Structures are given as structure tokens and as C-alpha cells.
Short mmCIF file of C-alpha atoms in Angstrom, two decimals:
data_model
loop_
_atom_site.label_atom_id
_atom_site.label_comp_id
_atom_site.label_asym_id
_atom_site.label_seq_id
_atom_site.Cartn_x
_atom_site.Cartn_y
_atom_site.Cartn_z
CA MET A 1 13.36 7.75 -118.93
CA GLY A 2 10.15 6.27 -120.24
CA GLY A 3 8.96 4.75 -116.98
CA GLN A 4 8.32 6.19 -113.55
CA ARG A 5 11.48 6.44 -111.50
CA ASN A 6 10.84 8.06 -108.16
CA GLY A 7 13.77 9.06 -106.02
CA HIS A 8 14.26 11.23 -102.91
CA ARG A 9 10.57 12.17 -102.76
CA THR A 10 10.64 13.90 -106.13
CA VAL A 11 9.74 13.19 -109.71
CA ALA A 12 12.53 11.38 -111.49
CA VAL A 13 10.74 10.69 -114.74
CA ARG A 14 11.73 11.55 -118.27
CA SER A 15 9.39 11.60 -121.19
CA ARG A 16 9.52 8.75 -123.72
CA ASN A 17 10.78 11.33 -126.20
CA PHE A 18 14.43 11.42 -125.37
CA GLY A 19 17.64 9.55 -124.74
CA ARG A 20 20.31 12.10 -123.93
CA GLY A 21 18.26 14.83 -125.57
CA LEU A 22 15.67 17.07 -123.97
CA PRO A 23 14.09 15.31 -121.01
CA GLY A 24 10.34 15.67 -120.63
CA VAL A 25 10.28 15.56 -116.84
CA GLY A 26 13.40 15.79 -114.72
CA GLY A 27 13.42 15.37 -110.98
CA ILE A 28 15.91 16.29 -108.31
CA GLY A 29 16.18 15.76 -104.60
CA ILE A 30 19.54 17.46 -104.24
CA GLY A 31 21.39 19.71 -106.61
CA ALA A 32 23.39 17.42 -108.90
CA GLY A 33 20.37 16.07 -110.75
CA ALA A 34 19.19 19.55 -111.68
CA LEU A 35 22.56 20.49 -113.10
CA LEU A 36 22.77 17.34 -115.23
CA TRP A 37 19.19 17.79 -116.39
CA ALA A 38 19.82 21.40 -117.35
CA ALA A 39 22.90 20.39 -119.31
CA ALA A 40 20.95 17.78 -121.28
CA THR A 41 18.17 20.24 -122.03
CA ALA A 42 20.53 22.85 -123.45
CA VAL A 43 22.17 20.48 -125.93
CA GLY A 44 19.25 18.28 -127.01
CA GLY A 45 17.85 17.55 -130.41
CA THR A 46 14.30 18.39 -131.42
CA GLY A 47 12.59 15.04 -131.98
CA THR A 48 9.76 14.42 -129.53
CA MET A 49 7.25 11.64 -128.85
CA ARG A 50 3.94 13.21 -127.90
CA GLN A 51 1.13 11.26 -126.24
CA VAL A 52 -2.25 11.69 -127.93
CA GLY A 53 -4.17 8.78 -126.39
CA VAL A 54 -3.83 5.62 -124.34
CA ASP A 55 -0.87 3.76 -125.88
CA GLU A 56 -0.88 6.22 -128.79
CA TRP A 57 2.09 8.46 -129.57
CA VAL A 58 3.07 10.77 -132.42
CA LEU A 59 6.56 11.76 -133.48
CA ASP A 60 7.22 15.47 -134.06
CA PHE A 61 10.61 16.20 -135.61
CA CYS A 62 12.70 18.30 -137.99
CA VAL A 63 14.09 17.24 -141.36
CA SER A 64 17.14 18.89 -142.93
CA VAL A 65 17.27 18.67 -146.73
CA ARG A 66 21.01 18.96 -147.39
CA PHE A 67 20.69 20.66 -150.79
CA ASP A 68 18.63 23.45 -152.34
CA ALA A 69 15.57 21.40 -153.28
CA THR A 70 12.95 22.56 -155.73
CA GLU A 71 9.30 22.65 -154.70
CA ALA A 72 8.73 19.47 -156.69
CA GLN A 73 11.54 17.76 -154.78
CA LEU A 74 10.16 18.97 -151.44
CA THR A 75 6.80 17.53 -152.44
CA ARG A 76 8.46 14.13 -152.96
CA VAL A 77 10.09 14.42 -149.54
CA ARG A 78 6.70 15.03 -147.92
CA GLU A 79 5.22 12.10 -149.83
CA ALA A 80 7.94 9.76 -148.53
CA PHE A 81 7.14 10.61 -144.92
CA GLN A 82 3.41 10.37 -145.60
CA LEU A 83 3.94 6.87 -147.01
CA GLY A 84 6.23 5.76 -144.19
CA SER A 85 3.97 6.77 -141.30
CA PRO A 86 1.28 4.07 -141.89
CA ILE A 87 3.95 1.36 -142.11
CA LEU A 88 5.46 2.36 -138.76
CA ASN A 89 1.98 2.69 -137.27
CA ASP A 90 1.02 -0.77 -138.55
CA ALA A 91 4.23 -2.34 -137.24
CA THR A 92 3.57 -0.88 -133.77
CA ASP A 93 -0.10 -1.92 -133.80
CA GLY A 94 -1.31 1.66 -133.96
CA GLN A 95 0.94 3.01 -131.20
CA VAL A 96 3.45 5.24 -133.06
CA ARG A 97 3.04 7.41 -136.15
CA PHE A 98 4.42 10.65 -137.56
CA GLY A 99 2.84 13.88 -136.32
CA ARG A 100 4.28 17.33 -137.10
CA ILE A 101 7.22 17.32 -139.50
CA SER A 102 9.18 20.54 -139.99
CA ILE A 103 11.27 20.62 -143.16
CA PHE A 104 14.34 22.84 -143.53
CA ASN A 105 15.65 23.31 -147.06
CA ASP A 106 19.17 24.05 -148.32
CA SER A 107 21.11 22.46 -145.41
CA GLN A 108 19.42 24.45 -142.65
CA GLY A 109 18.38 22.92 -139.32
CA GLY A 110 21.40 20.62 -139.24
CA GLN A 111 22.36 19.34 -135.81
CA GLU A 112 18.82 19.59 -134.42
CA ALA A 113 17.21 17.55 -137.23
CA GLU A 114 16.25 13.89 -136.82
CA VAL A 115 16.53 13.18 -140.56
CA TRP A 116 19.11 14.37 -143.08
CA ILE A 117 18.30 13.99 -146.77
CA HIS A 118 21.33 14.27 -149.05
CA PRO A 119 21.35 14.67 -152.84
CA GLY A 120 22.42 11.78 -155.02
CA THR A 121 22.35 8.11 -154.15
CA GLY A 122 23.44 5.93 -151.26
CA GLY A 123 22.21 3.55 -148.61
CA ALA A 124 19.98 4.79 -145.79
CA PHE A 125 21.23 4.35 -142.22
CA ALA A 126 20.45 5.60 -138.73
CA THR A 127 22.12 6.12 -135.38
CA TYR A 128 20.85 3.45 -133.02
CA GLY A 129 18.35 4.49 -130.35
CA GLN A 130 19.31 8.17 -130.41
CA TYR A 131 16.09 9.82 -131.48
CA GLY A 132 15.94 13.22 -129.79
CA ASP A 133 19.72 13.43 -129.33
CA TYR A 134 21.63 16.44 -130.63
CA ASP A 135 23.53 15.77 -133.88
CA HIS A 136 22.26 12.20 -134.26
CA HIS A 137 19.97 11.45 -137.14
CA ILE A 138 18.73 9.17 -139.89
CA THR A 139 20.67 9.65 -143.13
CA MET A 140 18.83 9.21 -146.42
CA TYR A 141 19.58 9.98 -150.07
CA TYR A 142 17.07 11.69 -152.31
CA GLY A 143 17.96 9.69 -155.42
CA SER A 144 17.81 6.29 -153.68
CA ASN A 145 15.36 6.56 -150.80
CA ILE A 146 12.98 9.40 -151.71
CA ALA A 147 12.55 9.65 -155.49
CA SER A 148 13.71 7.28 -158.22
CA ALA A 149 12.30 5.31 -161.13
CA ASP A 150 12.03 2.26 -158.86
CA ILE A 151 10.12 4.24 -156.22
CA ASP A 152 7.84 5.69 -158.89
CA SER A 153 6.84 2.13 -159.79
CA PHE A 154 6.95 0.72 -156.26
CA PRO A 155 6.36 3.51 -153.70
CA ASP A 156 6.52 0.99 -150.85
CA ARG A 157 10.30 0.98 -151.36
CA ALA A 158 10.41 4.46 -149.82
CA ALA A 159 7.71 3.74 -147.23
CA TYR A 160 9.32 0.62 -145.80
CA THR A 161 12.79 2.16 -145.75
CA MET A 162 11.45 5.15 -143.83
CA ALA A 163 9.75 2.96 -141.20
CA HIS A 164 12.73 0.59 -140.97
CA GLU A 165 15.21 3.41 -140.29
CA PHE A 166 12.95 5.03 -137.70
CA ALA A 167 12.81 1.70 -135.85
CA HIS A 168 16.62 1.75 -135.66
CA HIS A 169 16.66 5.38 -134.54
CA LEU A 170 13.87 5.12 -131.97
CA TRP A 171 14.55 1.81 -130.23
CA ASN A 172 18.05 0.65 -131.16
CA ILE A 173 16.57 -2.35 -132.97
CA ARG A 174 19.12 -4.12 -135.16
CA ASP A 175 18.82 -5.73 -138.57
CA GLU A 176 17.28 -9.17 -139.01
CA TYR A 177 18.75 -9.70 -142.51
CA ASN A 178 22.42 -9.57 -141.57
CA GLY A 179 24.62 -10.77 -138.77
CA ILE A 180 27.93 -12.14 -137.57
CA GLY A 181 29.16 -14.84 -139.94
CA CYS A 182 26.44 -14.40 -142.52
CA VAL A 183 26.09 -11.69 -145.11
CA GLU A 184 22.93 -11.14 -147.13
CA SER A 185 24.94 -10.34 -150.25
CA ASP A 186 27.20 -13.43 -149.90
CA PRO A 187 27.10 -15.35 -153.22
CA ASP A 188 26.62 -18.58 -151.23
CA CYS A 189 23.37 -17.20 -149.80
CA VAL A 190 20.98 -18.51 -152.44
CA PRO A 191 17.29 -19.43 -152.17
CA ASP A 192 17.95 -23.11 -151.38
CA MET A 193 20.34 -22.35 -148.53
CA GLN A 194 19.06 -22.35 -144.96
CA ASN A 195 22.05 -20.68 -143.28
CA CYS A 196 21.42 -17.16 -144.54
CA CYS A 197 20.65 -14.38 -142.08
CA ASP A 198 16.91 -14.03 -141.76
CA CYS A 199 14.22 -13.67 -139.13
CA GLU A 200 11.67 -16.06 -140.62
CA ALA A 201 12.12 -19.83 -140.27
CA TRP A 202 12.96 -21.84 -143.37
CA PRO A 203 11.26 -22.25 -145.83
CA HIS A 204 10.30 -18.66 -146.43
CA SER A 205 6.68 -17.79 -147.15
CA PRO A 206 5.47 -15.39 -149.87
CA VAL A 207 2.79 -14.13 -147.47
CA ALA A 208 5.06 -13.56 -144.45
CA SER A 209 4.27 -10.38 -142.50
CA TYR A 210 7.40 -10.25 -140.32
CA CYS A 211 9.88 -8.76 -139.75
CA LEU A 212 10.12 -5.11 -140.79
CA MET A 213 13.81 -5.33 -139.83
CA ASP A 214 14.36 -8.21 -142.30
CA ASN A 215 14.99 -7.71 -146.03
CA TYR A 216 11.62 -6.51 -147.29
CA PHE A 217 13.07 -6.31 -150.84
CA THR A 218 13.58 -10.10 -151.08
CA ARG A 219 11.26 -11.71 -148.54
CA GLY A 220 7.53 -11.99 -147.97
CA GLY A 221 5.65 -10.82 -151.05
CA ASN A 222 8.97 -10.00 -152.74
CA LEU A 223 10.21 -13.60 -152.44
CA GLY A 224 11.56 -14.58 -155.85
CA ALA A 225 10.81 -11.19 -157.41
CA VAL A 226 13.17 -10.29 -160.26
CA PRO A 227 14.54 -7.68 -159.93
CA SER A 228 14.27 -7.66 -156.14
CA GLY A 229 11.70 -5.30 -154.69
CA THR A 230 9.35 -5.51 -157.68
CA GLY A 231 6.75 -7.68 -155.95
CA THR A 232 4.44 -6.96 -153.04
CA TYR A 233 5.78 -5.53 -149.77
CA THR A 234 4.35 -7.52 -146.84
CA LEU A 235 6.89 -7.36 -143.98
CA ASN A 236 4.91 -4.77 -142.02
CA GLU A 237 5.15 -6.33 -138.54
CA PHE A 238 7.89 -6.70 -135.96
CA CYS A 239 8.84 -10.23 -134.93
CA ILE A 240 7.78 -11.70 -131.57
CA ALA A 241 9.51 -14.29 -129.36
CA ALA A 242 7.62 -17.15 -131.03
CA ASN A 243 8.90 -16.40 -134.55
CA HIS A 244 12.15 -14.46 -134.06
CA ASP A 245 15.31 -15.74 -135.77
CA PRO A 246 15.16 -19.50 -135.03
CA ASP A 247 18.79 -20.07 -136.07
CA THR A 248 20.01 -17.15 -133.87
CA ASP A 249 22.34 -15.53 -136.39
CA THR A 250 21.03 -12.00 -136.95
CA PHE A 251 22.41 -8.78 -135.50
CA GLN A 252 19.20 -8.25 -133.50
CA GLU A 253 19.75 -11.62 -131.79
CA SER A 254 23.51 -11.25 -131.26
CA THR A 255 23.15 -7.69 -129.95
CA HIS A 256 20.00 -7.94 -127.83
CA GLY A 257 19.08 -11.63 -127.60
CA GLN A 258 15.40 -10.75 -127.98
CA SER A 259 12.75 -10.39 -130.63
CA CYS A 260 12.06 -6.89 -131.89
CA TRP A 261 8.72 -6.65 -130.07
CA THR A 262 10.18 -7.91 -126.78
CA TYR A 263 12.95 -5.34 -127.01
CA ILE A 264 10.57 -2.49 -127.90
CA ALA A 265 8.18 -3.36 -125.07
CA ASN A 266 11.02 -3.23 -122.54
CA HIS A 267 12.81 -0.20 -123.95
CA PRO A 268 13.79 2.14 -121.06
CA ASP A 269 13.00 5.36 -122.94
CA ARG A 270 10.21 4.58 -125.40
CA GLY A 271 8.66 1.28 -124.36
CA LEU A 272 5.33 0.38 -125.98
CA ALA A 273 2.51 -1.92 -124.92
CA ASP A 274 3.34 -5.47 -126.02
CA PRO A 275 0.53 -6.63 -128.35
CA GLY A 276 1.24 -10.33 -127.79
CA ILE A 277 0.37 -11.48 -131.30
CA PRO A 278 0.44 -8.44 -133.62
CA ALA A 279 -2.76 -7.61 -135.46
CA GLU A 280 -2.53 -8.42 -139.16
CA SER A 281 -5.08 -5.88 -140.38
CA PRO A 282 -3.84 -2.39 -141.37
CA VAL A 283 -4.23 0.44 -138.87
CA ALA A 284 -5.97 3.71 -139.77
CA THR A 285 -3.28 6.41 -139.76
CA PRO A 286 -3.98 10.17 -139.79
CA ALA A 287 -1.73 12.01 -142.22
CA PRO A 288 1.23 13.91 -140.74
CA GLN A 289 1.30 17.70 -140.77
CA PHE A 290 4.10 19.43 -142.66
CA PHE A 291 5.70 22.81 -141.95
CA ASP A 292 8.30 24.53 -144.11
CA GLU A 293 10.88 26.19 -141.87
CA ASP A 294 13.58 28.80 -142.30
CA ILE A 295 14.22 29.72 -138.64
CA VAL A 296 16.86 27.40 -137.23
CA GLN A 297 18.14 29.04 -134.05
CA PRO A 298 17.09 27.17 -130.89
CA ARG A 299 14.77 29.21 -128.66
CA PHE A 300 13.95 28.56 -124.98
CA VAL A 301 11.79 30.12 -122.29
CA LEU A 302 12.65 29.28 -118.69
CA CYS A 303 9.39 29.35 -116.68
CA MET A 304 10.62 29.52 -113.07
CA ASP A 305 8.73 29.02 -109.80
CA THR A 306 9.57 31.60 -107.09
CA SER A 307 6.68 30.81 -104.73
CA GLY A 308 7.14 30.86 -100.97
CA SER A 309 7.69 27.10 -100.72
CA MET A 310 10.82 27.45 -102.84
CA GLY A 311 12.50 28.72 -99.68
CA THR A 312 12.16 25.22 -98.17
CA GLN A 313 15.15 23.01 -97.40
CA ASP A 314 14.48 19.34 -98.18
CA LEU A 315 15.75 16.43 -96.12
CA ASN A 316 19.52 15.91 -96.45
CA ASP A 317 19.97 19.08 -98.46
CA ALA A 318 21.64 22.10 -96.90
CA ALA A 319 20.43 24.43 -99.66
CA THR A 320 16.91 25.66 -100.40
CA ARG A 321 14.94 24.57 -103.43
CA LEU A 322 15.30 28.06 -104.90
CA HIS A 323 19.07 27.91 -104.50
CA ARG A 324 19.12 24.64 -106.44
CA LEU A 325 16.86 26.13 -109.10
CA LYS A 326 19.20 29.10 -109.47
CA GLN A 327 22.14 26.73 -109.90
CA ALA A 328 20.27 24.80 -112.58
CA GLY A 329 19.31 28.01 -114.38
CA HIS A 330 22.89 29.26 -114.41
CA ILE A 331 24.19 25.96 -115.78
CA PHE A 332 21.50 25.96 -118.44
CA ILE A 333 22.47 29.47 -119.56
CA ASN A 334 26.18 28.63 -119.63
CA LEU A 335 25.49 25.70 -121.94
CA LEU A 336 23.52 27.64 -124.53
CA ASN A 337 25.34 28.04 -127.82
CA ASP A 338 26.14 31.56 -128.99
CA GLY A 339 23.11 32.80 -130.89
CA ASP A 340 20.56 30.62 -129.07
CA GLU A 341 17.55 32.64 -127.95
CA LEU A 342 16.37 32.78 -124.33
CA GLY A 343 13.53 34.33 -122.39
CA ILE A 344 12.67 34.01 -118.68
CA VAL A 345 9.27 34.06 -116.95
CA GLU A 346 8.97 34.30 -113.16
CA TYR A 347 5.79 33.09 -111.47
CA SER A 348 4.43 32.79 -107.95
CA THR A 349 0.93 34.16 -107.26
CA THR A 350 1.21 36.11 -110.50
CA ALA A 351 3.44 35.64 -113.53
CA ALA A 352 5.42 37.99 -115.73
CA PRO A 353 8.30 38.01 -118.24
CA VAL A 354 11.47 39.21 -116.52
CA PHE A 355 13.93 38.65 -119.39
CA PRO A 356 12.61 39.23 -122.94
CA ILE A 357 13.45 36.66 -125.59
CA GLN A 358 16.76 37.62 -127.15
CA ALA A 359 19.83 36.06 -128.69
CA ILE A 360 22.53 35.09 -126.21
CA LEU A 361 25.61 36.20 -128.09
CA ASN A 362 28.38 36.45 -125.53
CA ALA A 363 29.42 36.29 -121.87
CA ASN A 364 27.77 39.63 -121.10
CA ASP A 365 24.40 38.38 -122.35
CA ARG A 366 24.76 35.23 -120.28
CA GLN A 367 25.58 37.25 -117.19
CA ASP A 368 22.57 39.52 -117.70
CA ALA A 369 20.27 36.48 -117.78
CA LYS A 370 21.94 34.88 -114.76
CA ASP A 371 21.66 38.11 -112.78
CA ILE A 372 17.88 38.04 -113.24
CA ILE A 373 17.75 34.53 -111.77
CA THR A 374 20.16 35.38 -108.96
CA ASP A 375 17.80 38.11 -107.73
CA PHE A 376 14.80 35.77 -107.31
CA ASP A 377 13.26 35.65 -103.81
CA PRO A 378 10.66 33.13 -102.60
CA ASN A 379 7.20 34.57 -102.01
CA GLY A 380 3.51 33.89 -102.66
CA SER A 381 1.48 30.99 -104.04
CA THR A 382 2.11 28.73 -107.06
CA ALA A 383 0.32 29.76 -110.27
CA ILE A 384 1.80 27.24 -112.72
CA GLY A 385 -0.96 27.91 -115.24
CA ARG A 386 -0.20 31.63 -115.30
CA GLY A 387 3.48 30.87 -115.80
CA LEU A 388 2.71 28.65 -118.78
CA ARG A 389 0.40 31.29 -120.24
CA GLU A 390 3.07 33.99 -120.05
CA SER A 391 5.68 31.64 -121.54
CA ARG A 392 3.36 30.73 -124.39
CA ASP A 393 2.54 34.37 -125.05
CA MET A 394 6.24 35.26 -125.25
CA LEU A 395 6.79 32.68 -127.99
CA THR A 396 3.68 32.79 -130.16
CA PRO A 397 4.28 36.24 -131.77
CA LEU A 398 7.68 35.08 -133.05
CA PRO A 399 8.31 33.29 -136.36
CA ASP A 400 7.35 29.63 -136.09
CA SER A 401 10.15 27.18 -135.39
CA CYS A 402 10.48 23.53 -134.45
CA THR A 403 13.58 24.37 -132.42
CA GLN A 404 11.84 26.04 -129.49
CA ARG A 405 10.80 24.80 -126.06
CA ILE A 406 9.40 25.91 -122.70
CA VAL A 407 11.27 24.65 -119.64
CA LEU A 408 8.82 24.62 -116.71
CA CYS A 409 10.31 24.52 -113.20
CA SER A 410 8.21 23.93 -110.07
CA ASP A 411 8.32 22.45 -106.58
CA GLY A 412 4.65 21.62 -106.18
CA TYR A 413 1.03 21.70 -107.22
CA GLY A 414 -0.48 24.75 -108.82
CA ASN A 415 -2.59 26.19 -106.00
CA THR A 416 -3.87 29.44 -107.46
CA GLY A 417 -5.08 30.69 -110.83
CA PRO A 418 -6.08 28.56 -113.83
CA ASP A 419 -5.33 24.84 -113.80
CA GLU A 420 -2.04 24.25 -115.60
CA LEU A 421 -3.51 21.30 -117.51
CA THR A 422 -5.96 23.58 -119.31
CA TYR A 423 -3.03 25.09 -121.22
CA ILE A 424 -1.95 21.80 -122.82
CA PRO A 425 -4.14 22.20 -125.95
CA SER A 426 -2.83 25.68 -126.72
CA LEU A 427 0.78 24.55 -126.17
CA VAL A 428 0.22 21.68 -128.59
CA ASN A 429 -1.55 23.86 -131.16
CA ASN A 430 1.29 26.37 -131.07
CA ARG A 431 3.95 23.64 -131.28
CA LEU A 432 5.48 24.45 -127.90
CA PRO A 433 6.85 21.27 -126.33
CA THR A 434 7.37 21.73 -122.60
CA SER A 435 9.97 20.06 -120.42
CA CYS A 436 9.27 19.93 -116.69
CA LEU A 437 11.86 20.18 -113.92
CA ALA A 438 10.49 19.19 -110.51
CA ILE A 439 12.27 20.19 -107.32
CA GLY A 440 11.48 19.13 -103.75
CA GLY A 441 9.20 16.69 -102.00
CA SER A 442 5.70 18.01 -102.76
CA VAL A 443 5.65 17.77 -106.51
CA SER A 444 2.54 17.43 -108.68
CA GLU A 445 4.02 14.47 -110.49
CA ASP A 446 0.91 13.51 -112.45
CA ASN A 447 0.31 17.02 -113.77
CA LEU A 448 3.93 17.54 -114.78
CA LYS A 449 3.99 14.20 -116.59
CA GLN A 450 0.82 15.06 -118.47
CA ILE A 451 2.27 18.40 -119.56
CA ALA A 452 5.53 16.80 -120.72
CA TYR A 453 4.01 13.75 -122.41
CA GLN A 454 1.16 15.55 -124.15
CA THR A 455 3.15 18.53 -125.43
CA GLY A 456 6.20 16.51 -126.47
#
């Protein structure tokens, strides 16, 4: 997950997108891995981390507004994300920003959404390191974190909170303003005390740029501001080993024992390139794209390789690759929720839909889909590109949705038809993230990783 993990002569790599959510690339040498991978895919969330350049990633995700928001309120929601993206991008030295954001109004898109926005007021919080996991999300409140009189006067309040919570959710980074034995709100924690929880060494500086996980309402350019948060927001960097929590009392230190940047750089799922000393100058940040959604049912297309080589038995495996693929497909179908939509494409030398996209409502529907897979026989060459094209063309006529995905299964290189990599732009343009399941010992690891990383 995040790095390259090769095992039993197959790909064993997952995209940086996911923890226990939808893997980008799953690899199996024998059957158990496929079954576990299929299970994770069927119950994942929708947040992805899509590669758009060297050390450059964009986050595509869903937002569930948990009340019937007016158009003016939805505009404020979009503005909050648009403000937060440059702060996160700056803190990561241009490596992570927001990409495509799908917004569901009136409590739709619940469990799949990465962000829930409630009415009223309250404190923002996030599940730690569970971006892309089903039913785990950042919780925010419209009246406190999106739109208020304070935010109208100081819009950075919303921007910094957005970036701060995404850092929790993406990397499991902990707070640098609180910790065991010290509480930021403790009445004994006054400006002339040195034993308060903080990342920056005493005395604090009004031009400090670190740490985003510290209290940006009271430190840096907000030092001494009355009321708090009415100064200049300057904590737009993560701390590094040289300046992280010198008195070792914050939750980041007690939980991880590392600076924020050290922990991010070594994260097993979403590790970034360590900048050494972060750049102080702001990073140019393209604006995110917004989509208003009203289709919430998850939708999948299984794109399954039935080429002749799928009849091969790998070392130490009594079953053929196709047998293992059938097992994985059956498990995947069993784990779909009632109402989830499924289509199946079969490809070898040619490619064609064999199970039209439809809602899986009951055991009979599941059995119909499994029967299609059971009847597969190995034959012909491997036209991965044609399989992707047919899968794309099944999905694009349907109403747009952020809760849809292609699951590409293959045991090797595409060796006939169009190059599979040529379909990446159209998959991205049509918002069709593609997970890749690799089976066997002759897998096109590089191509599958490119498809998974670049589509999300």
C-alpha cells in the first residue's frame, strides 16, 4: 500500500489512495489474496489520490451535506474547499491538492463520502488515517467551519481548518497543540508559560510558519491576537525533525515519536517526497473542480481477463489463474450491498459486455452474475485496452456519479489491440477510477500501476 511490495512473482502493490478502502493495484500468487482484495474493493469508500505528475497528487472525493442546503449555502461549501486546497498544497510543498469534488446535498452520499458537513455549530474532527475507507470521514459544521461572521472577516479560518483535518484523515498525523498532561485550554497555559503543548520552541514567533497541526488561531501571525484568530494565519507548513516539539509533550510526539514531515514521508499508504527544509514561498494551486451529485448508489464494472494464459497453474498453486479469478469475482459479488450496480466485461483477443449494468437486488441477481463468471473459459490473446474501452463505454452513458469504479483483472501484458495506457486520459476525463487486480507470474506491473495511480 503506497510502495512496491512484490510477492510470489506477482504485483502486490496498492495505490496511495487507500487504507482499507478500494485498493489501486492488488496482487495475488495464490487464492487468498484475491479474495481479501475483492472484499476490500466491495466495501471501500470513494476518496482517491490520483497521480498527475512526478510527486504530484490530487484528491478526488465526495462530500455529503447533511441538510437541505440552499444554493447560496452550497456556494459557501465550494468556497471552503477552494480556500483549503492551496493551504494543503503549500504544506506538502506542492505535492497534494484537491482535484474533483462531488457534492451530495440533503444527506445523500453518506457512507461513501470523505467529508460530512452538518448544520449548526461544533468542532471539526476527522478519523485518523482512514481516507478512502468506507464510513470514515471528516466531520465539519456549516455554522462553525464553513460560513460564519468570523469566517466572513477571516476566511483563512475555514481554509486552515480544512487543510488541518485532511492531514489527520490522510496520514494519521496528530495534533501539535495538545497532548498528555497539557491542555491548550488549561487556565495555567498563559503566554509566559513554557510548559504548554506546542510544536514551536519557546519563545513563540509572530512569523512562525510551522506547524499546520499546531494552534493556528493563537500562534504564528495570530500570536497575541484578541480575539484569537483575528490576526494573520501563517502556520502553513508541517514541522520537520529539526523544529518538532522540543519539549516532547504533544500528541504527535507521544503517538508517533516523529515530526509531521518525517511521518508523512514514511507513511505506508500515502508517503510523499521529503522536502528536507520546506519551501517558504506559496505554491501555485489549480482550483478544484466541483460536481453536484444526486446519484448515490455504488456502481462497478468487472473487466475480466479470459485469455489463454489464464489456464496456467502457477508455482505452488494447484488451481489455475482463471479459477482464482472466478473465486475472487464470486466473493466480490457476494459482498455487494443490495442495490449496488454491477456490470461485467470479458476480454481476451476481443472484448464485450457479458452482464449489463444493473442493480443487484437479491440472491437471484447475485447468482445470475456469478453464473456468467463461472462459465468463463481461457482462450485467445490479451487485449487489455479493448477491455478498458468496453468498460468505459458501459459506464459513460449513465448518470454521472463519484461512486463508480472499473475493476480491471489481468494476468499479463496486453499483447494485442490498442495499448491499455492510451485509455488513461479518457478514464480520467470521465471520472472512472480503475482498480487493478493482477494474477500470476507474468504481470505488466508498470502498466497496471500507471492505470491505478493515474485514474485514482
